[in-house]
Tab-separated table of C-alpha atoms in Angstrom:
chain	number	residue	atom	x	y	z
D	1	MET	CA	41.178	68.692	-0.747
D	2	SER	CA	43.233	71.851	-0.890
D	3	VAL	CA	44.113	73.969	2.091
D	4	GLU	CA	41.986	76.801	0.653
D	5	ALA	CA	38.929	74.603	0.559
D	6	ARG	CA	39.370	73.639	4.157
D	7	SER	CA	39.912	77.204	5.308
D	8	THR	CA	36.521	78.276	3.934
D	9	GLU	CA	34.512	75.771	5.903
D	10	PRO	CA	31.225	77.322	7.084
D	11	ALA	CA	32.086	76.635	10.713
D	12	ALA	CA	34.872	79.210	10.495
D	13	LEU	CA	32.528	81.976	9.345
D	14	PRO	CA	30.893	84.349	11.807
D	15	ASP	CA	27.165	83.830	12.313
D	16	ARG	CA	25.548	86.324	9.932
D	17	ARG	CA	21.949	85.355	10.585
D	18	PRO	CA	19.979	88.397	11.766
D	19	VAL	CA	19.584	88.753	15.519
D	20	LEU	CA	15.869	88.809	16.362
D	21	LEU	CA	16.209	89.140	20.102
D	22	SER	CA	19.010	90.455	22.193
D	23	LEU	CA	19.239	91.100	25.892
D	24	ASN	CA	22.176	93.253	26.894
D	25	ASP	CA	23.000	93.062	30.570
D	26	ALA	CA	19.253	93.203	31.189
D	27	ALA	CA	18.048	93.417	34.762
D	28	ARG	CA	14.611	93.636	36.308
D	29	VAL	CA	14.241	94.690	39.906
D	30	HIS	CA	10.827	94.629	41.504
D	31	GLY	CA	10.198	97.217	44.257
D	32	GLU	CA	13.278	99.251	43.459
D	33	GLY	CA	13.982	101.788	46.203
D	34	THR	CA	12.012	99.797	48.759
D	35	ALA	CA	13.525	98.055	51.759
D	36	VAL	CA	13.614	94.679	50.020
D	37	PRO	CA	13.998	95.043	46.284
D	38	VAL	CA	13.735	91.732	44.453
D	39	ARG	CA	16.230	91.177	41.687
D	40	ALA	CA	14.154	88.955	39.416
D	41	LEU	CA	16.714	89.166	36.657
D	42	ASN	CA	20.246	90.241	37.258
D	43	GLY	CA	22.282	91.299	34.248
D	44	VAL	CA	21.472	88.738	31.578
D	45	SER	CA	22.926	88.928	28.087
D	46	LEU	CA	21.581	86.691	25.366
D	47	GLU	CA	21.136	86.710	21.594
D	48	VAL	CA	18.708	84.696	19.527
D	49	ARG	CA	19.179	84.678	15.781
D	50	VAL	CA	16.904	83.690	12.935
D	51	GLY	CA	16.953	79.919	12.636
D	52	GLU	CA	17.891	79.503	16.273
D	53	LEU	CA	15.974	77.907	19.105
D	54	VAL	CA	17.312	78.697	22.554
D	55	ALA	CA	16.067	76.897	25.642
D	56	VAL	CA	16.050	78.466	29.087
D	57	MET	CA	16.127	76.163	32.087
D	58	GLY	CA	16.263	76.826	35.779
D	59	PRO	CA	14.434	76.123	39.034
D	60	SER	CA	11.237	77.920	40.004
D	61	GLY	CA	11.930	81.549	40.855
D	62	SER	CA	15.175	81.636	38.872
D	63	GLY	CA	13.914	84.385	36.569
D	64	LYS	CA	12.688	82.360	33.581
D	65	SER	CA	9.302	84.056	33.386
D	66	THR	CA	10.807	87.513	33.870
D	67	LEU	CA	13.208	86.782	31.029
D	68	LEU	CA	10.323	85.768	28.802
D	69	HIS	CA	8.311	88.850	29.739
D	70	LEU	CA	11.229	91.104	28.870
D	71	ALA	CA	11.873	89.242	25.623
D	72	GLY	CA	8.267	89.765	24.598
D	73	GLY	CA	8.086	93.391	25.640
D	74	LEU	CA	5.450	92.661	28.294
D	75	ASP	CA	7.787	94.269	30.793
D	76	THR	CA	10.781	96.599	30.545
D	77	PRO	CA	14.216	96.185	32.113
D	78	THR	CA	15.166	98.405	35.043
D	79	SER	CA	18.681	98.500	33.614
D	80	GLY	CA	20.360	97.196	30.513
D	81	ASP	CA	18.473	96.802	27.264
D	82	VAL	CA	16.265	94.407	25.352
D	83	VAL	CA	16.146	94.675	21.564
D	84	VAL	CA	13.306	92.902	19.774
D	85	ASP	CA	13.452	92.735	15.994
D	86	GLY	CA	15.801	95.724	15.912
D	87	VAL	CA	13.759	97.874	18.295
D	88	SER	CA	14.978	98.715	21.777
D	89	ILE	CA	12.079	98.317	24.198
D	90	ALA	CA	13.675	100.156	27.125
D	91	GLY	CA	12.343	103.572	26.176
D	92	LEU	CA	9.082	102.531	24.499
D	93	SER	CA	5.640	103.587	25.688
D	94	VAL	CA	3.158	100.893	26.690
D	95	LYS	CA	1.311	101.474	23.417
D	96	ALA	CA	4.449	101.251	21.316
D	97	ARG	CA	5.442	98.037	23.055
D	98	ALA	CA	2.019	96.571	22.342
D	99	ALA	CA	2.451	97.435	18.673
D	100	LEU	CA	5.910	95.851	18.626
D	101	ARG	CA	4.556	92.698	20.244
D	102	ARG	CA	1.764	92.392	17.699
D	103	ARG	CA	4.155	92.922	14.832
D	104	SER	CA	7.071	90.767	15.918
D	105	VAL	CA	6.287	88.399	18.763
D	106	GLY	CA	4.133	85.307	19.148
D	107	TYR	CA	3.479	83.364	22.326
D	108	VAL	CA	2.769	79.740	23.032
D	109	PHE	CA	1.883	78.824	26.589
D	110	GLN	CA	1.173	75.551	28.322
D	111	ASP	CA	-2.574	76.048	28.011
D	112	LEU	CA	-5.276	78.687	27.559
D	113	ASN	CA	-3.747	79.484	24.216
D	114	LEU	CA	-6.839	79.754	22.078
D	115	VAL	CA	-10.016	81.796	22.342
D	116	PRO	CA	-12.699	79.120	22.868
D	117	ALA	CA	-15.428	80.975	20.971
D	118	LEU	CA	-13.329	81.283	17.813
D	119	THR	CA	-12.461	78.661	15.209
D	120	ALA	CA	-8.853	77.706	14.524
D	121	ALA	CA	-8.807	80.040	11.542
D	122	GLU	CA	-10.338	82.900	13.510
D	123	ASN	CA	-7.845	82.404	16.330
D	124	VAL	CA	-4.962	82.616	13.882
D	125	MET	CA	-6.530	85.565	12.046
D	126	LEU	CA	-7.080	87.519	15.256
D	127	PRO	CA	-3.618	89.065	15.691
D	128	ARG	CA	-3.485	89.944	11.992
D	129	GLU	CA	-6.873	91.653	12.080
D	130	LEU	CA	-5.735	93.574	15.152
D	131	ASP	CA	-2.791	94.650	13.010
D	132	GLY	CA	-5.276	96.146	10.561
D	133	VAL	CA	-4.915	93.459	7.915
D	134	GLY	CA	-8.139	92.890	5.934
D	135	THR	CA	-10.237	89.797	6.627
D	136	ARG	CA	-9.621	88.221	3.239
D	137	GLN	CA	-5.842	88.593	3.557
D	138	ALA	CA	-5.909	87.423	7.184
D	139	ARG	CA	-7.806	84.282	6.129
D	140	LEU	CA	-5.226	83.522	3.461
D	141	GLU	CA	-2.415	83.960	5.956
D	142	ALA	CA	-4.219	81.830	8.532
D	143	ARG	CA	-4.678	79.019	6.035
D	144	GLU	CA	-0.999	79.123	5.162
D	145	ALA	CA	0.049	79.239	8.828
D	146	LEU	CA	-2.195	76.274	9.673
D	147	ARG	CA	-0.871	74.369	6.680
D	148	GLU	CA	2.703	74.936	7.853
D	149	VAL	CA	1.988	73.270	11.182
D	150	GLY	CA	0.089	70.430	9.535
D	151	VAL	CA	-3.480	71.207	10.670
D	152	GLU	CA	-5.050	72.936	7.686
D	153	ASP	CA	-8.009	70.565	8.042
D	154	LEU	CA	-8.878	72.112	11.418
D	155	PHE	CA	-9.586	75.461	9.760
D	156	ASP	CA	-13.235	75.693	10.856
D	157	ARG	CA	-12.997	73.739	14.105
D	158	PHE	CA	-13.433	75.191	17.566
D	159	PRO	CA	-10.790	74.541	20.241
D	160	GLU	CA	-13.082	72.201	22.187
D	161	GLU	CA	-13.294	69.999	19.095
D	162	MET	CA	-9.513	69.582	19.011
D	163	SER	CA	-7.035	67.479	20.986
D	164	GLY	CA	-4.452	69.227	23.170
D	165	GLY	CA	-1.764	68.608	20.578
D	166	GLN	CA	-3.912	70.052	17.790
D	167	GLN	CA	-4.616	73.134	19.901
D	168	GLN	CA	-0.894	73.666	20.434
D	169	ARG	CA	-0.262	73.407	16.701
D	170	VAL	CA	-2.880	76.066	16.111
D	171	ALA	CA	-1.245	78.178	18.836
D	172	ILE	CA	2.113	77.871	17.058
D	173	ALA	CA	0.432	78.856	13.786
D	174	ARG	CA	-1.027	81.908	15.503
D	175	ALA	CA	2.308	82.793	17.089
D	176	LEU	CA	4.035	82.849	13.722
D	177	VAL	CA	1.313	84.096	11.382
D	178	GLY	CA	2.124	87.030	9.105
D	179	PRO	CA	5.470	88.745	9.630
D	180	ARG	CA	6.003	87.528	13.239
D	181	ARG	CA	9.278	85.733	13.520
D	182	LEU	CA	10.011	85.574	17.235
D	183	VAL	CA	8.175	82.860	19.102
D	184	LEU	CA	8.303	82.749	22.880
D	185	ALA	CA	7.207	79.430	24.280
D	186	ASP	CA	6.536	78.761	27.961
D	187	GLU	CA	6.309	75.036	28.683
D	188	PRO	CA	4.421	74.481	25.411
D	189	THR	CA	4.350	70.719	25.885
D	190	GLY	CA	3.484	70.807	29.572
D	191	ALA	CA	0.150	69.032	29.576
D	192	LEU	CA	0.773	66.718	26.652
D	193	ASP	CA	1.817	63.068	26.536
D	194	SER	CA	5.338	62.223	25.343
D	195	LEU	CA	4.473	61.468	21.734
D	196	THR	CA	2.287	64.556	21.307
D	197	GLY	CA	4.859	66.695	23.086
D	198	GLU	CA	7.494	65.443	20.681
D	199	ALA	CA	5.272	66.284	17.717
D	200	ILE	CA	4.863	69.836	19.055
D	201	MET	CA	8.618	70.232	19.481
D	202	LYS	CA	9.049	68.967	15.922
D	203	VAL	CA	6.657	71.605	14.604
D	204	LEU	CA	8.261	74.368	16.658
D	205	ARG	CA	11.724	73.299	15.544
D	206	ALA	CA	10.654	73.143	11.891
D	207	ARG	CA	9.125	76.631	12.018
D	208	VAL	CA	12.329	77.991	13.550
D	209	ASP	CA	14.431	76.210	10.928
D	210	GLU	CA	12.301	77.824	8.226
D	211	GLY	CA	13.243	81.322	9.341
D	212	ALA	CA	11.860	82.141	12.775
D	213	ALA	CA	13.642	82.479	16.106
D	214	GLY	CA	12.509	80.826	19.293
D	215	LEU	CA	13.012	81.181	23.007
D	216	LEU	CA	11.729	78.179	24.910
D	217	VAL	CA	11.295	78.138	28.663
D	218	THR	CA	11.082	74.629	30.023
D	219	HIS	CA	12.060	72.523	32.995
D	220	ASP	CA	12.045	69.459	30.804
D	221	ALA	CA	15.538	68.553	29.613
D	222	GLN	CA	14.035	66.348	26.932
D	223	HIS	CA	12.400	69.334	25.263
D	224	ALA	CA	15.323	71.656	25.923
D	225	ALA	CA	17.407	69.207	23.909
D	226	TRP	CA	15.559	70.268	20.763
D	227	ALA	CA	17.209	73.679	21.096
D	228	ASP	CA	20.517	74.767	19.585
D	229	ARG	CA	21.603	76.140	22.935
D	230	VAL	CA	20.514	75.669	26.491
D	231	VAL	CA	21.059	78.442	29.015
D	232	PHE	CA	20.576	77.985	32.734
D	233	LEU	CA	19.236	80.610	35.095
D	234	ARG	CA	19.701	80.654	38.838
D	235	ASP	CA	18.756	83.514	41.158
D	236	GLY	CA	18.202	85.777	38.158
D	237	LYS	CA	21.627	85.162	36.690
D	238	MET	CA	22.727	83.148	33.738
D	239	VAL	CA	24.783	80.315	35.118
D	240	GLU	CA	27.880	79.445	33.174
D	241	SER	CA	27.358	76.213	31.332
D	242	ALA	CA	29.939	74.100	29.592
D	243	ALA	CA	30.852	75.201	26.091
D	244	GLY	CA	29.685	71.808	24.907
D	245	SER	CA	26.072	72.680	25.600
D	246	ARG	CA	26.003	74.470	22.279
D	247	ILE	CA	25.243	71.959	19.587
D	248	SER	CA	24.020	73.019	16.210
N	1	MET	CA	23.282	38.366	29.972
N	2	SER	CA	21.461	40.511	27.418
N	3	VAL	CA	23.661	39.377	24.515
N	4	ARG	CA	23.099	35.737	25.444
N	5	GLN	CA	19.323	36.162	25.665
N	6	SER	CA	19.184	38.303	22.537
N	7	LEU	CA	21.065	35.734	20.470
N	8	LEU	CA	18.744	33.023	21.705
N	9	ALA	CA	15.726	35.137	20.816
N	10	ILE	CA	17.052	35.757	17.303
N	11	LEU	CA	17.832	32.047	16.849
N	12	SER	CA	14.241	31.225	17.783
N	13	GLU	CA	13.239	32.795	14.450
N	14	GLY	CA	15.428	30.324	12.522
N	15	SER	CA	18.929	28.923	12.297
N	16	GLN	CA	21.787	31.348	11.689
N	17	TYR	CA	25.526	31.524	11.141
N	18	GLY	CA	27.607	33.435	13.675
N	19	TYR	CA	28.237	36.431	11.438
N	20	GLN	CA	24.522	36.564	10.556
N	21	LEU	CA	23.643	36.604	14.244
N	22	ARG	CA	25.990	39.469	14.880
N	23	HIS	CA	24.504	41.479	12.011
N	24	GLU	CA	20.952	40.715	13.083
N	25	PHE	CA	21.631	41.683	16.706
N	26	GLU	CA	23.170	44.997	15.705
N	27	VAL	CA	20.505	45.999	13.202
N	28	ARG	CA	17.606	45.013	15.434
N	29	THR	CA	18.926	47.009	18.379
N	30	GLY	CA	19.513	50.142	16.354
N	31	ARG	CA	23.273	49.563	16.035
N	32	THR	CA	23.578	50.967	19.523
N	33	TRP	CA	25.638	48.212	21.094
N	34	PRO	CA	28.154	46.840	18.581
N	35	ILE	CA	29.488	43.390	19.461
N	36	ASN	CA	32.579	41.778	18.046
N	37	ILE	CA	32.419	38.461	16.303
N	38	GLY	CA	34.584	36.893	19.005
N	39	GLN	CA	31.962	37.728	21.588
N	40	VAL	CA	29.298	36.104	19.414
N	41	TYR	CA	31.261	32.850	19.108
N	42	THR	CA	32.200	32.798	22.786
N	43	THR	CA	28.531	33.189	23.651
N	44	LEU	CA	27.486	30.541	21.122
N	45	ASN	CA	30.049	28.086	22.546
N	46	ARG	CA	28.614	28.595	26.018
N	47	LEU	CA	25.084	28.161	24.728
N	48	VAL	CA	26.123	24.898	23.053
N	49	ARG	CA	27.816	23.788	26.268
N	50	ASP	CA	24.627	24.574	28.212
N	51	GLY	CA	22.509	22.605	25.753
N	52	LEU	CA	20.480	25.586	24.562
N	53	VAL	CA	21.956	25.717	21.060
N	54	GLU	CA	23.285	23.047	18.682
N	55	GLU	CA	24.987	22.826	15.333
N	56	ALA	CA	22.438	22.513	12.541
N	57	GLU	CA	24.980	22.030	9.789
N	58	ARG	CA	28.533	22.887	8.867
N	59	GLY	CA	29.411	24.603	5.596
N	60	GLU	CA	32.275	23.567	3.317
N	61	ASP	CA	34.343	26.433	4.691
N	62	GLY	CA	33.794	25.137	8.202
N	63	SER	CA	31.321	27.824	9.238
N	64	VAL	CA	28.647	26.540	11.553
N	65	ASN	CA	24.931	27.095	11.250
N	66	TYR	CA	23.366	27.176	14.716
N	67	ARG	CA	19.845	26.403	15.854
N	68	LEU	CA	17.977	26.333	19.154
N	69	THR	CA	17.423	23.119	21.060
N	70	TYR	CA	14.162	22.415	22.830
N	71	SER	CA	15.678	23.774	26.064
N	72	GLY	CA	16.821	26.858	24.174
N	73	ARG	CA	13.281	27.430	22.955
N	74	GLU	CA	12.022	27.141	26.550
N	75	GLU	CA	14.667	29.611	27.677
N	76	VAL	CA	13.487	32.154	25.093
N	77	GLU	CA	9.878	31.704	26.204
N	78	ARG	CA	10.982	32.246	29.788
N	79	TRP	CA	12.829	35.450	28.789
N	80	TRP	CA	9.806	36.977	27.012
N	81	GLY	CA	7.583	35.823	29.873
N	82	THR	CA	9.488	37.384	32.772
N	83	PRO	CA	10.377	41.017	33.378
N	84	VAL	CA	14.037	41.994	33.431
N	85	ASP	CA	15.298	41.896	37.011
N	86	ARG	CA	15.638	45.426	38.331
N	87	GLN	CA	16.213	44.420	41.963
N	88	ALA	CA	19.934	44.949	41.887
N	89	PRO	CA	20.588	48.515	40.640
N	90	ASN	CA	23.296	49.021	38.049
N	91	ARG	CA	26.450	50.532	39.435
N	92	ASP	CA	26.072	54.000	37.987
N	93	GLU	CA	29.202	56.137	37.984
N	94	VAL	CA	27.306	59.438	37.952
N	95	ALA	CA	25.215	58.467	40.994
N	96	ILE	CA	28.261	57.184	42.846
N	97	LYS	CA	30.386	60.225	41.992
N	98	VAL	CA	27.732	62.782	42.947
N	99	ALA	CA	26.883	60.967	46.179
N	100	LEU	CA	30.559	60.944	47.128
N	101	ALA	CA	31.044	64.581	46.067
N	102	ALA	CA	28.213	65.683	48.355
N	103	THR	CA	30.158	64.593	51.402
N	104	ALA	CA	33.769	64.718	50.232
N	105	PRO	CA	35.816	67.406	51.990
N	106	GLY	CA	37.357	69.985	49.656
N	107	VAL	CA	35.205	69.035	46.670
N	108	ASP	CA	32.837	71.600	45.134
N	109	ALA	CA	29.791	69.366	44.738
N	110	PHE	CA	27.879	72.058	42.833
N	111	ALA	CA	30.654	72.311	40.274
N	112	VAL	CA	30.624	68.529	39.876
N	113	ILE	CA	26.854	68.643	39.387
N	114	HIS	CA	26.949	71.518	36.889
N	115	ARG	CA	29.649	69.912	34.794
N	116	GLN	CA	27.761	66.653	34.752
N	117	LYS	CA	24.480	68.311	33.877
N	118	ALA	CA	26.066	70.176	30.964
N	119	GLU	CA	27.495	66.876	29.726
N	120	THR	CA	24.204	65.031	30.159
N	121	LEU	CA	22.378	67.763	28.235
N	122	ARG	CA	25.007	67.750	25.515
N	123	VAL	CA	24.476	64.028	25.052
N	124	LEU	CA	20.710	64.533	25.175
N	125	GLN	CA	20.978	67.138	22.407
N	126	GLY	CA	22.996	64.694	20.329
N	127	TYR	CA	20.378	61.941	20.700
N	128	THR	CA	17.588	64.402	19.923
N	129	LYS	CA	19.405	65.651	16.861
N	130	GLU	CA	19.816	62.098	15.617
N	131	LYS	CA	16.160	61.357	16.275
N	132	ARG	CA	15.216	64.413	14.232
N	133	SER	CA	17.248	63.055	11.339
N	134	LEU	CA	15.416	59.718	11.198
N	135	PRO	CA	13.157	59.245	8.176
N	136	ASP	CA	9.532	60.249	8.684
N	137	PRO	CA	7.592	58.024	8.926
N	138	VAL	CA	10.098	55.785	10.654
N	139	GLN	CA	10.239	52.270	9.290
N	140	GLY	CA	12.450	49.228	8.960
N	141	ASP	CA	15.812	49.301	10.740
N	142	ALA	CA	15.289	52.925	11.775
N	143	LEU	CA	12.450	51.874	14.090
N	144	ALA	CA	14.848	49.933	16.306
N	145	ARG	CA	17.179	52.911	16.449
N	146	GLN	CA	14.264	55.244	17.237
N	147	LEU	CA	13.081	53.060	20.114
N	148	VAL	CA	16.576	52.784	21.557
N	149	LEU	CA	17.140	56.532	21.118
N	150	ASP	CA	13.873	57.201	22.951
N	151	HIS	CA	15.179	55.045	25.778
N	152	LEU	CA	18.547	56.806	25.895
N	153	ILE	CA	16.747	60.173	25.867
N	154	PHE	CA	14.499	59.219	28.784
N	155	VAL	CA	17.449	57.929	30.792
N	156	ALA	CA	19.475	61.103	30.132
N	157	GLU	CA	16.480	63.275	30.968
N	158	ALA	CA	15.947	61.413	34.228
N	159	GLU	CA	19.601	61.954	35.069
N	160	ALA	CA	19.307	65.702	34.362
N	161	ARG	CA	16.195	65.910	36.561
N	162	TRP	CA	17.923	63.973	39.300
N	163	LEU	CA	20.938	66.299	39.167
N	164	ASP	CA	18.544	69.259	39.562
N	165	LEU	CA	17.013	67.634	42.594
N	166	VAL	CA	20.407	66.896	44.128
N	167	GLU	CA	21.365	70.526	43.703
N	168	GLN	CA	18.133	71.683	45.343
N	169	ARG	CA	18.596	69.281	48.233
N	170	LEU	CA	22.169	70.394	48.836
N	171	ARG	CA	21.178	74.069	48.683
N	172	ALA	CA	18.351	73.485	51.158
N	173	ARG	CA	20.703	72.100	53.801
């Protein structure tokens, strides 16, 4: 092999994948100006690109949930900035943030993901119909989203007729239906057995690989290991981790 | 101990040459613990000495085909029939190092813990990445590797959780 060929190895190129989420020195202080302000998040900088899954680990109270709330535009930083899908949320109104969330962000929680009175399809269609997409189109998108997570056959089933693992697949489908490309997952495998949890991580990973971006909060190192990077939080700060913790 | 018992177990399925045994051991344990041929023959010699294995036949090139004796067969049955002894814990360098660091003067135990945790997670990511690359559905030789990878992943995860707990305990003091 020539020297030229070696010098153009992909590893040497800068990462040109679009950044879907970026936190720039983001901080969130609760009770600012009071006697005991609580610094829930203290100057965190983080980027998540398309095709990337980033895991956030840390003990209870370390700021994981605050980070996720900021990333999803549920809350705004008291200083610094959070940019979701190219839009800075710092100056947005509550309404504008809600619109941004619907357009760009999907959530998967440990449980209570699905509306019990709606079928799988209707659950997945819901955010799209709220976006103003017509029912016919929303159904098509729901079918495709369910197919991508391997549960197209659950289309007309209600959550109570599904296993926990099936419900989480539907939740992932709903999180990434339509144009949404940022999925925020909070202990998505929490209540599931090892094999089912692994299947959920596989689905999440595959969806990210196909062009989404994911931020995964977990205390489970086994699930964090599915991520490209693992960041640690302690007392609201990102704790320096060894360079080796980035594997992709 | 495990190589000795494993070779006996494999021989209980039929007679084998030394190099075949080595291959079989490696493939059926997911190629996780390579053994050299010298180790195989040393073990076989001891098994012959102990009356658990005997020569079945000798090829023209001098290579020996080994088979189990009746005692060897009993030994295999005993192995499957009893759990592996976990009474005496393995001497684990991470546990020893962290325990010492917690009380060693002039050592930043938290730094030791953080470095170790980053390393443990790095290894965990590597195992997980390999597991992701296994064929789906997993079959044949890959099954052994999957099972062993699962084991390595659980052990690494337990170590990461333990390191978290150590950190919490030290901070609570």
